[in-house]
Short mmCIF file of C-alpha atoms and ligand atoms in Angstrom, two decimals:
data_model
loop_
_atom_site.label_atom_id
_atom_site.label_comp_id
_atom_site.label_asym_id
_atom_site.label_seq_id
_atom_site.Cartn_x
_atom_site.Cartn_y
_atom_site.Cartn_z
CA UNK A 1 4.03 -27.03 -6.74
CA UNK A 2 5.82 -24.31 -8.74
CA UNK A 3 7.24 -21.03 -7.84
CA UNK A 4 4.02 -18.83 -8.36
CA UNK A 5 1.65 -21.42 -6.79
CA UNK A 6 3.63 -21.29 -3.46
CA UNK A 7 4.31 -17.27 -3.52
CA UNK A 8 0.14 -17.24 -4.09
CA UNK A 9 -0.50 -19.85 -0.73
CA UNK A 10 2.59 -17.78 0.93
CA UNK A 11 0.78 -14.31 0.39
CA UNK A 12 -2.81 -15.79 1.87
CA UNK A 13 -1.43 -17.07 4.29
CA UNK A 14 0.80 -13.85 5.46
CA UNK A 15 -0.78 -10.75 3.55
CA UNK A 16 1.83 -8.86 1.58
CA UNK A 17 2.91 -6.80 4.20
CA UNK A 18 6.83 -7.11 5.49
CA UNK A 19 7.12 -10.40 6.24
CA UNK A 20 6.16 -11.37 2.61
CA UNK A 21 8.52 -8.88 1.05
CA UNK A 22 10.83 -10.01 3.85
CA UNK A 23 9.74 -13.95 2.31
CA UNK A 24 10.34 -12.63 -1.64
CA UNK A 25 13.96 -11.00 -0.47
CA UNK A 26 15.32 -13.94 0.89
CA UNK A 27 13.91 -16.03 -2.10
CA UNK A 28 15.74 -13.97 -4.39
CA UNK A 29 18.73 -14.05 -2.32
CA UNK A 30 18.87 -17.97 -1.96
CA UNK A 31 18.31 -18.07 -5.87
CA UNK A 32 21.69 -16.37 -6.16
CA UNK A 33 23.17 -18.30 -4.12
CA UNK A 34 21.72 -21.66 -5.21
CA UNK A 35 23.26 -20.67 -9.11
CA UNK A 36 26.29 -19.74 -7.34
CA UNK A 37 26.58 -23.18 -5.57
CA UNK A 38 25.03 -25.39 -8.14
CA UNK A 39 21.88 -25.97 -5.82
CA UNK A 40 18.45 -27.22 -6.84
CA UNK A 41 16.75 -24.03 -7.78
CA UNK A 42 13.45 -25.89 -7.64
CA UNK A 43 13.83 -26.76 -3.87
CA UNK A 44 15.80 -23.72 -3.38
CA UNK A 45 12.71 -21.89 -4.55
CA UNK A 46 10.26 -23.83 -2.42
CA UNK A 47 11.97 -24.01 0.79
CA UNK A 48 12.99 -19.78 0.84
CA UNK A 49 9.22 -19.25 0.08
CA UNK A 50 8.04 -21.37 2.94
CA UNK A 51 10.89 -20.52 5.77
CA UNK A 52 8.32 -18.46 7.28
CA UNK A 53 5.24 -20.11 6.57
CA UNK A 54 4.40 -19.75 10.43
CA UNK A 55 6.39 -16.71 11.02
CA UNK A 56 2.52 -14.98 12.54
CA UNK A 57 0.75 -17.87 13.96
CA UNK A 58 0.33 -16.90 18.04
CA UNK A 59 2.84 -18.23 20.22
CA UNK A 60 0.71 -20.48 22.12
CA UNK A 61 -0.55 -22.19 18.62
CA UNK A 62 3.04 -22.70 18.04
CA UNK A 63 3.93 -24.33 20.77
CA UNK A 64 0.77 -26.88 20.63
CA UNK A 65 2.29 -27.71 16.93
CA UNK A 66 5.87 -28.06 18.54
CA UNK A 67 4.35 -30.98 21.09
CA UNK A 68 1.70 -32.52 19.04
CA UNK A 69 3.85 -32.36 15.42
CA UNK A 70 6.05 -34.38 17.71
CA UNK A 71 9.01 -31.57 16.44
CA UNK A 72 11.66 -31.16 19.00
CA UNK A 73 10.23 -30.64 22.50
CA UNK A 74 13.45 -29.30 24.16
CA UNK A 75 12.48 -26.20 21.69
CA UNK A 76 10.14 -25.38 24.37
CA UNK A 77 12.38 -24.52 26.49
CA UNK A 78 13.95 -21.68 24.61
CA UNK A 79 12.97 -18.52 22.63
CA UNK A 80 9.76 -18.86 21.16
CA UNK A 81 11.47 -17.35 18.15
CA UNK A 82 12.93 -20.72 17.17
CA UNK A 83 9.59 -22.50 16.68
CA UNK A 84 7.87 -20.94 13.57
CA UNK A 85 10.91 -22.79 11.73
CA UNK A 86 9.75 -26.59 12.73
CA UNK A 87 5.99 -25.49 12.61
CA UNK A 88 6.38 -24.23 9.04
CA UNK A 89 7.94 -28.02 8.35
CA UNK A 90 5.21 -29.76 9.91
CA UNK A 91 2.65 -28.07 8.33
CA UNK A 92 3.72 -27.44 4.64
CA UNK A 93 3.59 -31.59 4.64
CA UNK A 94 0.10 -31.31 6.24
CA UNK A 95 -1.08 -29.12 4.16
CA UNK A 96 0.30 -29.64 0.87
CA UNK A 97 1.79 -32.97 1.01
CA UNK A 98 5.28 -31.70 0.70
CA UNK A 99 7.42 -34.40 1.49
CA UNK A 100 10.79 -33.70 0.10
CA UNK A 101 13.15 -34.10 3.36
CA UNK A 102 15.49 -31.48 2.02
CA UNK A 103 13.43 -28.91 1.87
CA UNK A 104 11.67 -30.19 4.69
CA UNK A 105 15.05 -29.85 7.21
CA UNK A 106 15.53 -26.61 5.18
CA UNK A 107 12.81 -24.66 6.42
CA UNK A 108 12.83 -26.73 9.99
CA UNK A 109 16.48 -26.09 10.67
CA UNK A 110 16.34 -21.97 9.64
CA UNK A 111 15.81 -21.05 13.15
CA UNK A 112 18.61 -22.91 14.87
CA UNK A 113 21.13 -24.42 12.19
CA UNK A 114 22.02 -28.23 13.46
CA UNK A 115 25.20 -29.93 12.98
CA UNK A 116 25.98 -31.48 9.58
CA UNK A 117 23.77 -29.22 7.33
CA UNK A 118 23.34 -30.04 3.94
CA UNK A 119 23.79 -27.32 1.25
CA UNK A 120 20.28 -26.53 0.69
CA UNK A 121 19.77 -25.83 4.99
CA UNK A 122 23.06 -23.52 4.92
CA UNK A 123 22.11 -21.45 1.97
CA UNK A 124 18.34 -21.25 3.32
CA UNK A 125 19.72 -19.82 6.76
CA UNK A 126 22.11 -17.60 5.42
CA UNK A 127 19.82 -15.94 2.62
CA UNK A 128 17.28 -15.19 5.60
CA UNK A 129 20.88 -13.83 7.65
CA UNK A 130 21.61 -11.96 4.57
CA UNK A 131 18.87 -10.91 2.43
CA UNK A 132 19.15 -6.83 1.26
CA UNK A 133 16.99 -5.68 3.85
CA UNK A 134 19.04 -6.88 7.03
CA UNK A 135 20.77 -4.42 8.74
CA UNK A 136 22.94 -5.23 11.99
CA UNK A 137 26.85 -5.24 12.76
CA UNK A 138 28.30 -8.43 11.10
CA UNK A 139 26.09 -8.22 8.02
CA UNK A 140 27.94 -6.57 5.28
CA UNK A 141 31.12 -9.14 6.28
CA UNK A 142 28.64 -12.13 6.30
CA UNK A 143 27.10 -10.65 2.86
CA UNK A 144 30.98 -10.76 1.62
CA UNK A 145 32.15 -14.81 2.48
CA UNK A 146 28.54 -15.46 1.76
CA UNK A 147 30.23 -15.07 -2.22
CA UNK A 148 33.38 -16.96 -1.05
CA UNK A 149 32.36 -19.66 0.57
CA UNK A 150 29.22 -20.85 1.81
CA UNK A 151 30.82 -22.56 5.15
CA UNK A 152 32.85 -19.34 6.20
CA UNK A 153 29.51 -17.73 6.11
CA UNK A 154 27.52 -19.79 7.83
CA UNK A 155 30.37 -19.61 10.97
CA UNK A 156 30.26 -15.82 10.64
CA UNK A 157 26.52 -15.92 10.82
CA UNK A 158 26.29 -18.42 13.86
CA UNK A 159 29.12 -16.82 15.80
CA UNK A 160 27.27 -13.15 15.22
CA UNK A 161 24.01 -14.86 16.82
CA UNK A 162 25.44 -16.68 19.69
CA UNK A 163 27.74 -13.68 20.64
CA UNK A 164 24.27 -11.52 20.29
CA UNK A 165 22.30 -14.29 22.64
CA UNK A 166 25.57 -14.53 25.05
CA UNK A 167 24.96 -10.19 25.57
CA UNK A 168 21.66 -10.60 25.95
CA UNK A 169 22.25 -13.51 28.59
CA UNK A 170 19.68 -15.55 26.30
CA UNK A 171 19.51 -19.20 26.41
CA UNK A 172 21.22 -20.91 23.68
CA UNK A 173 19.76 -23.74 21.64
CA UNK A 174 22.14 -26.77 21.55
CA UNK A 175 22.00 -26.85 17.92
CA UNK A 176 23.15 -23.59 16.97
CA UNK A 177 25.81 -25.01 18.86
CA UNK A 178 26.51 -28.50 17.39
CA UNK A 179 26.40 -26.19 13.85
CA UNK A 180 29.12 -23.76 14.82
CA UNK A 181 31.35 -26.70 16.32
CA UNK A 182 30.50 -29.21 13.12
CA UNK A 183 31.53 -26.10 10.69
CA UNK A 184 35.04 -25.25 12.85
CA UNK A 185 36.02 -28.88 12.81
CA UNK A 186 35.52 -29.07 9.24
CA UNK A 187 38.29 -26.73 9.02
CA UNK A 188 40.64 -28.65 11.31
CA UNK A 189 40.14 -28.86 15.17
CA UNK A 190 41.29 -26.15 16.77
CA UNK A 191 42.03 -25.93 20.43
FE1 FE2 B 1 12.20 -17.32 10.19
FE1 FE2 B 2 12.87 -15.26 7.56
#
C-alpha cells in the first residue's frame, strides 16, 4: 500500500474533518523527522497515516477490540484514550493485511510509549506530541530537542504527560512508565 492509497482508506474511514488534517499534520511531521533520522519513509508514511485509524470508533466498540484482539487487557483499566492506539494495530492487519511489526508497534504503542522503543515508535509518538497544530505548555521546548535528539524529546514529551495525568490525579499506564525510566537509564542511572 502506498502513501495515497492509505490517505484515501484514512479519509473514508474518518471524513476530512480535524482528525484527518490532525492525521496529514503529523504525517508530515514524522516525514521530517524520519529524513532527519534516516528512518524508513515508507513505514514512516504508513504508520503516521494509520496512528488514528480508530481515533472515532465508540468507546464500548473499542474496548470489545481491546479483549477479543487479545491487545493488552490491563488497558481496560485506564483512560479509554489509550485504546484507539492498539485497536488501530489490530485492525489495519485485519483489514489490510498489514503485517509489518514495526509499523504495527508504531501505531499500537502511540498512546502509551513502552520501554525499549524502536526509532520508528519514538518518532511516531512524538510527531503526534508535536505536529504544528498542538498547542500546550511544554510544546515549543519538545518541538526544539525534537531537532536535537530524538531521545531528549521523547523524555520531555513523557515527563509533560505524566506530570499532566499526576495534576489531574489520573491513573497512569505502566508503560508510559517503563518508557520514561528505559529513556533516563539510557543516559546513565540517576538516583
Ligand atoms: Fe492517537
Ligand atoms: Fe494522533
Amino acid at each position: 500500500m502506498n502513501r495515497e492509497q492509505a490517505l484515501d482508506i484514512l479519509q473514508k474511514a474518518l471524513g476530512d474533518g480535524p482528525r484527518y488534517k490532525h492525521s496529514v499534520r503529523v504525517l508530515e511531521t514524522a516525514v521530517g523527522l524520519a529524513e532527519k533520522y534516516e528512518e524508513d519513509v515508507k513505514k514512516v508514511e504508513l504508520a503516521a497515516i494509520f496512528h488514528d485509524y480508530a481515533k472515532l470508533m465508540p468507546v464500548d466498540q473499542l474496548k470489545n477490540w481491546i479483549l477479543s484482539a487479545k491487545e493488552d487487557s490491563r488497558l481496560i483499566d485506564y483512560h479509554p484514550e489509550l485504546w484507539h492506539g492498539p485497536v488501530a494495530a489490530y485492525l489495519v492487519q485485519k483489514e489490510f493485511g498489514m503485517d509489518d511489526p514495526d509499523v504495527l508497534n508504531a501505531i499500537r504503542y502511540h498512546t502509551t510509549g513502552r520501554a525499549k522503543m524502536s526509532r520508528l515508535e519514538k518518532i511516531i509518538f512524538l510527531a503526534d506530541y508535536i505536529e504544528p497544530e498542538r498547542n500546550f505548555p511544554g510544546i515549543q521546548e519538545t518541538r526544539d530537542l525534537a531537532k536535537k535528539n530524538l531521545d531528549e524529546a521523547m523524555v520531555k514529551a513523557l515527563s509533560n504527560t505524566i506530570v499532566f495525568l499526576l495534576s489531574k490525579k489520573s491513573a497512569i499506564y505502566p508503560d508510559t512508565f517503563e518508557a520514561y525510566n528505559d529513556l533516563i537509564r539510557k543516559g546513565g542511572i540517576r538516583f
